[in-house]
Structures are given as C-alpha cells and as structure tokens.
JSON list of C-alpha atoms in Angstrom, two decimals:
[
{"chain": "A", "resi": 1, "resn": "UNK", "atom": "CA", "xyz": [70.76, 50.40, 144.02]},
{"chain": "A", "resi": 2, "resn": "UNK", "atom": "CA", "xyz": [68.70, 47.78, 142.52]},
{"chain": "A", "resi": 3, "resn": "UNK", "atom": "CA", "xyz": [64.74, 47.14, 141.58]},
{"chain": "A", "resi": 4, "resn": "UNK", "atom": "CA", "xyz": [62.32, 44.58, 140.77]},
{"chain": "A", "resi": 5, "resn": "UNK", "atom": "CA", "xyz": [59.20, 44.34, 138.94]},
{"chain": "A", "resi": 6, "resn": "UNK", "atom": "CA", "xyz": [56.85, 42.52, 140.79]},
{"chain": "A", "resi": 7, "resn": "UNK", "atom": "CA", "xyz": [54.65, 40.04, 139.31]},
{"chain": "A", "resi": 8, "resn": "UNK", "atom": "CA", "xyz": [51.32, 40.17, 139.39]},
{"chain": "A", "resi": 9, "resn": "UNK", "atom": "CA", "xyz": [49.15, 38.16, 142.29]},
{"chain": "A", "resi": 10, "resn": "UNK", "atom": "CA", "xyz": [48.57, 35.72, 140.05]},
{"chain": "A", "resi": 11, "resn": "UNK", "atom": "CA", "xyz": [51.78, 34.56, 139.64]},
{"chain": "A", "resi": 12, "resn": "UNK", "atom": "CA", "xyz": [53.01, 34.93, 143.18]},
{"chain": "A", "resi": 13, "resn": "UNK", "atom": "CA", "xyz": [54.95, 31.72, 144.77]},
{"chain": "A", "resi": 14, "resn": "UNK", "atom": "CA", "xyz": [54.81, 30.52, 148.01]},
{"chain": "A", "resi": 15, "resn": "UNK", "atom": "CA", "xyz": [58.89, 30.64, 148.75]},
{"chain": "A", "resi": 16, "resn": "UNK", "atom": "CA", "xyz": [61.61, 33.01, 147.09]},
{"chain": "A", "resi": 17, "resn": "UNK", "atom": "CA", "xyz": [65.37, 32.71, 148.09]},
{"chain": "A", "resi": 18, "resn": "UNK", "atom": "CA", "xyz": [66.92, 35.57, 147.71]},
{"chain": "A", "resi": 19, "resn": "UNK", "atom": "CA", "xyz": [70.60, 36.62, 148.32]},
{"chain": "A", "resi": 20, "resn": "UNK", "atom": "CA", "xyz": [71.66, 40.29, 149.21]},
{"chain": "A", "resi": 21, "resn": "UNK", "atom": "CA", "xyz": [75.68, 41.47, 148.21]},
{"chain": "A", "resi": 22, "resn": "UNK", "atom": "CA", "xyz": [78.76, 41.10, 150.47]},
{"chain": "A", "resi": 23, "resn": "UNK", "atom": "CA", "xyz": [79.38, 44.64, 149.38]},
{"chain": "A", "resi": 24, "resn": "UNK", "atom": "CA", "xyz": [78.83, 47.79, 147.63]},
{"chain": "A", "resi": 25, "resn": "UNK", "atom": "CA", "xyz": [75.66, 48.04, 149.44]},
{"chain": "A", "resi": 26, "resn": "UNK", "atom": "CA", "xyz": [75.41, 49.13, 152.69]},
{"chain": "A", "resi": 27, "resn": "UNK", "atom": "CA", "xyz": [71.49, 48.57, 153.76]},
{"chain": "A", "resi": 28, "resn": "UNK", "atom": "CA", "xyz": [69.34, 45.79, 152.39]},
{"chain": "A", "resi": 29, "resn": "UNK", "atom": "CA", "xyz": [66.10, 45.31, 152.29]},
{"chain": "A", "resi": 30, "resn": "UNK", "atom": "CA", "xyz": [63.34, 42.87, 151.06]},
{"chain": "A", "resi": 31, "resn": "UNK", "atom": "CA", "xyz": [59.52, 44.04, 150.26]},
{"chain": "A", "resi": 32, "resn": "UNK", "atom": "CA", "xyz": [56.87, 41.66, 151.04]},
{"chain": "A", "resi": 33, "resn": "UNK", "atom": "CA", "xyz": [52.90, 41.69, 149.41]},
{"chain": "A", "resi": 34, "resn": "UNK", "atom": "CA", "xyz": [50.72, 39.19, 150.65]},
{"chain": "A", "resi": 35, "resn": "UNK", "atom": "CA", "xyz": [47.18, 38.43, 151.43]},
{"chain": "A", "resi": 36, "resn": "UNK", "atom": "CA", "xyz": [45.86, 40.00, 154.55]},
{"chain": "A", "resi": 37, "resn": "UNK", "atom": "CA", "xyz": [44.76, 36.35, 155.76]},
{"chain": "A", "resi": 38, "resn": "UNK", "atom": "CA", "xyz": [47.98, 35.54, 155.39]},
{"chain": "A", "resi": 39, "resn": "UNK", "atom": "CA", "xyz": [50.36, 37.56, 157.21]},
{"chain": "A", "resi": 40, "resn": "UNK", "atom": "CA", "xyz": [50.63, 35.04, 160.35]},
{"chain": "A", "resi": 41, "resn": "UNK", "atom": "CA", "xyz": [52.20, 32.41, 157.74]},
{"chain": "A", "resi": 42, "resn": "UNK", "atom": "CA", "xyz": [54.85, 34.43, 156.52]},
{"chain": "A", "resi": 43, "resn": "UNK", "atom": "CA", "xyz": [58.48, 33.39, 157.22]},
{"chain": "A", "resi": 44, "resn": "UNK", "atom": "CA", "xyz": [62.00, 35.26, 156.64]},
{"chain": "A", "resi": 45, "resn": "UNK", "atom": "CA", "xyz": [64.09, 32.66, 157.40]},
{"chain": "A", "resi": 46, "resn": "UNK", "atom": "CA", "xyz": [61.71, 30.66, 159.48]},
{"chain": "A", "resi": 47, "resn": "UNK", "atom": "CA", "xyz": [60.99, 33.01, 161.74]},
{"chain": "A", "resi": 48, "resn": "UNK", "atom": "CA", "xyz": [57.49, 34.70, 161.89]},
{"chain": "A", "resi": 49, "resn": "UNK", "atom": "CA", "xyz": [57.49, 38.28, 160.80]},
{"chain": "A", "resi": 50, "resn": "UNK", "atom": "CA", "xyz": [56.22, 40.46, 163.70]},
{"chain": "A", "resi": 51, "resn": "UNK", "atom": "CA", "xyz": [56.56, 43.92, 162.60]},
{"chain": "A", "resi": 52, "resn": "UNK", "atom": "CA", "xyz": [53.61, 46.01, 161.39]},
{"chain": "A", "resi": 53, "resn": "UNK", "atom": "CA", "xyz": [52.23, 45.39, 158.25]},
{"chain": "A", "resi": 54, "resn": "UNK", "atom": "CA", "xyz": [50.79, 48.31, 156.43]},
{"chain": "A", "resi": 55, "resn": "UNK", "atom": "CA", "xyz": [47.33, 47.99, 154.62]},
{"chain": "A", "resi": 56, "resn": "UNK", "atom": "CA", "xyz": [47.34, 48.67, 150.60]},
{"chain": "A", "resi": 57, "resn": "UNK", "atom": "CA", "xyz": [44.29, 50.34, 149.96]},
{"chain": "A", "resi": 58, "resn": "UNK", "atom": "CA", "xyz": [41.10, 48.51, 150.21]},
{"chain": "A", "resi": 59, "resn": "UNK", "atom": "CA", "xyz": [42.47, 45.48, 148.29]},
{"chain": "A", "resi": 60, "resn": "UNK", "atom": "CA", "xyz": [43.07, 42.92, 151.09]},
{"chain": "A", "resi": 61, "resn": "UNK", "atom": "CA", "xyz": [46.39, 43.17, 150.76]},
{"chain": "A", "resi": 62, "resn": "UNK", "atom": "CA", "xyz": [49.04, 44.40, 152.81]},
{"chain": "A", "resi": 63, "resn": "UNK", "atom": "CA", "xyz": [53.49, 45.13, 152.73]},
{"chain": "A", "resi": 64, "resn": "UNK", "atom": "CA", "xyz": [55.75, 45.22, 154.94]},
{"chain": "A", "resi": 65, "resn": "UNK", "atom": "CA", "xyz": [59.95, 46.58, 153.86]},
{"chain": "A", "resi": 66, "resn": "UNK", "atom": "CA", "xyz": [62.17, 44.24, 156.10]},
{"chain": "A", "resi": 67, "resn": "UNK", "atom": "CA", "xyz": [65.88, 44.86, 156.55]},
{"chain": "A", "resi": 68, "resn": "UNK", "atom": "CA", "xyz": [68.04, 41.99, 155.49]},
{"chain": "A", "resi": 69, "resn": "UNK", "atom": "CA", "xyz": [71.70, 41.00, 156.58]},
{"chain": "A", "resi": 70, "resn": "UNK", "atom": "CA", "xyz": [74.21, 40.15, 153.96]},
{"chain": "A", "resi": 71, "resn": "UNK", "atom": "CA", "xyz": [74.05, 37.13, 152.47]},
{"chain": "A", "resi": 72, "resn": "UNK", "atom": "CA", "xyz": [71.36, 34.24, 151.65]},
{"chain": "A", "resi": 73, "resn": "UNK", "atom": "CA", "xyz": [67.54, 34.32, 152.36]},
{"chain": "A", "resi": 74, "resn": "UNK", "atom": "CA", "xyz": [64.41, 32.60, 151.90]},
{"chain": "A", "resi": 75, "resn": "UNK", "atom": "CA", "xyz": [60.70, 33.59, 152.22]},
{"chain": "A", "resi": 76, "resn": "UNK", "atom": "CA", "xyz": [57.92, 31.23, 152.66]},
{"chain": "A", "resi": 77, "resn": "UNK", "atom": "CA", "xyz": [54.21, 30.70, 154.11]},
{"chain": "A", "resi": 78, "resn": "UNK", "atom": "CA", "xyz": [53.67, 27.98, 155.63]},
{"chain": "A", "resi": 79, "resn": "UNK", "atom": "CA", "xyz": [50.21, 27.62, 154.78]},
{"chain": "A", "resi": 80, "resn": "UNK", "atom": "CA", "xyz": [50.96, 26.86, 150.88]},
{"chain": "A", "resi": 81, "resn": "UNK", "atom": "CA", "xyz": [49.61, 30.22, 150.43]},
{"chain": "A", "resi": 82, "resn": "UNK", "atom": "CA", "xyz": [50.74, 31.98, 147.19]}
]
C-alpha cells in the first residue's frame, strides 16, 4: 500500500513521471485532479485519457483513478496547463 499528499492547485505541474513496483503489489493505480477545461489535454503516456471523469463538487475540478501497468509512467497536458 502506499499514499501521497497532494499538493495544493497552486503548485500543480504540468508533467509527473511516475514509476509503479515490479512486485509486491498486485494492482496499480494513478489519481489524476485537473481543471475541468482541461481534461481533453491530459496524457498517460501520450495517449488521451477517455474514461469518465468524475466532477469534485462545484469547484471546476474533476478526478479520474486510472489503472497503471508495472513499470515507468509519465503524465502531461499538452496545453502547458498546470
């Protein structure tokens, strides 16, 4: 098991590389905030996310929990958007 604060919105970036373990894990996954606006920039390793975000709230923000495969990863937007 593992956890991560999150930072706050102010601070986000606009790529993270990540890496989930070879073992001693079985299922990995990666949580994703973002800007509403933004969802059709997001990338998991280039490729557009097309599952359903959900909606936080009223706050214009929305996350989505994506399974990862072992191994190295890296999140971007390719609109610069943090």
């Amino acid at each position: 098991p593992f956890m991560m604060q999150v930072p706050g919105i102010n601070h986000y970036a606009n790529r993270y590389t990540l890496t989930t373990p070879a073992s001693g894990i079985r299922d990995n996954y990666v949580n994703i905030t973002i800007a509403l606006t933004d969802v059709d920039f997001v990338r998991v390793d280039g490729a557009p996310v097309t599952q359903t975000w959900t909606t936080i709230g009223s706050s214009g923000y929305v996350g989505i929990s994506l399974p990862l495969s072992v191994g190295a990863h890296r999140i971007t937007t390719t609109n610069g958007a943090d």
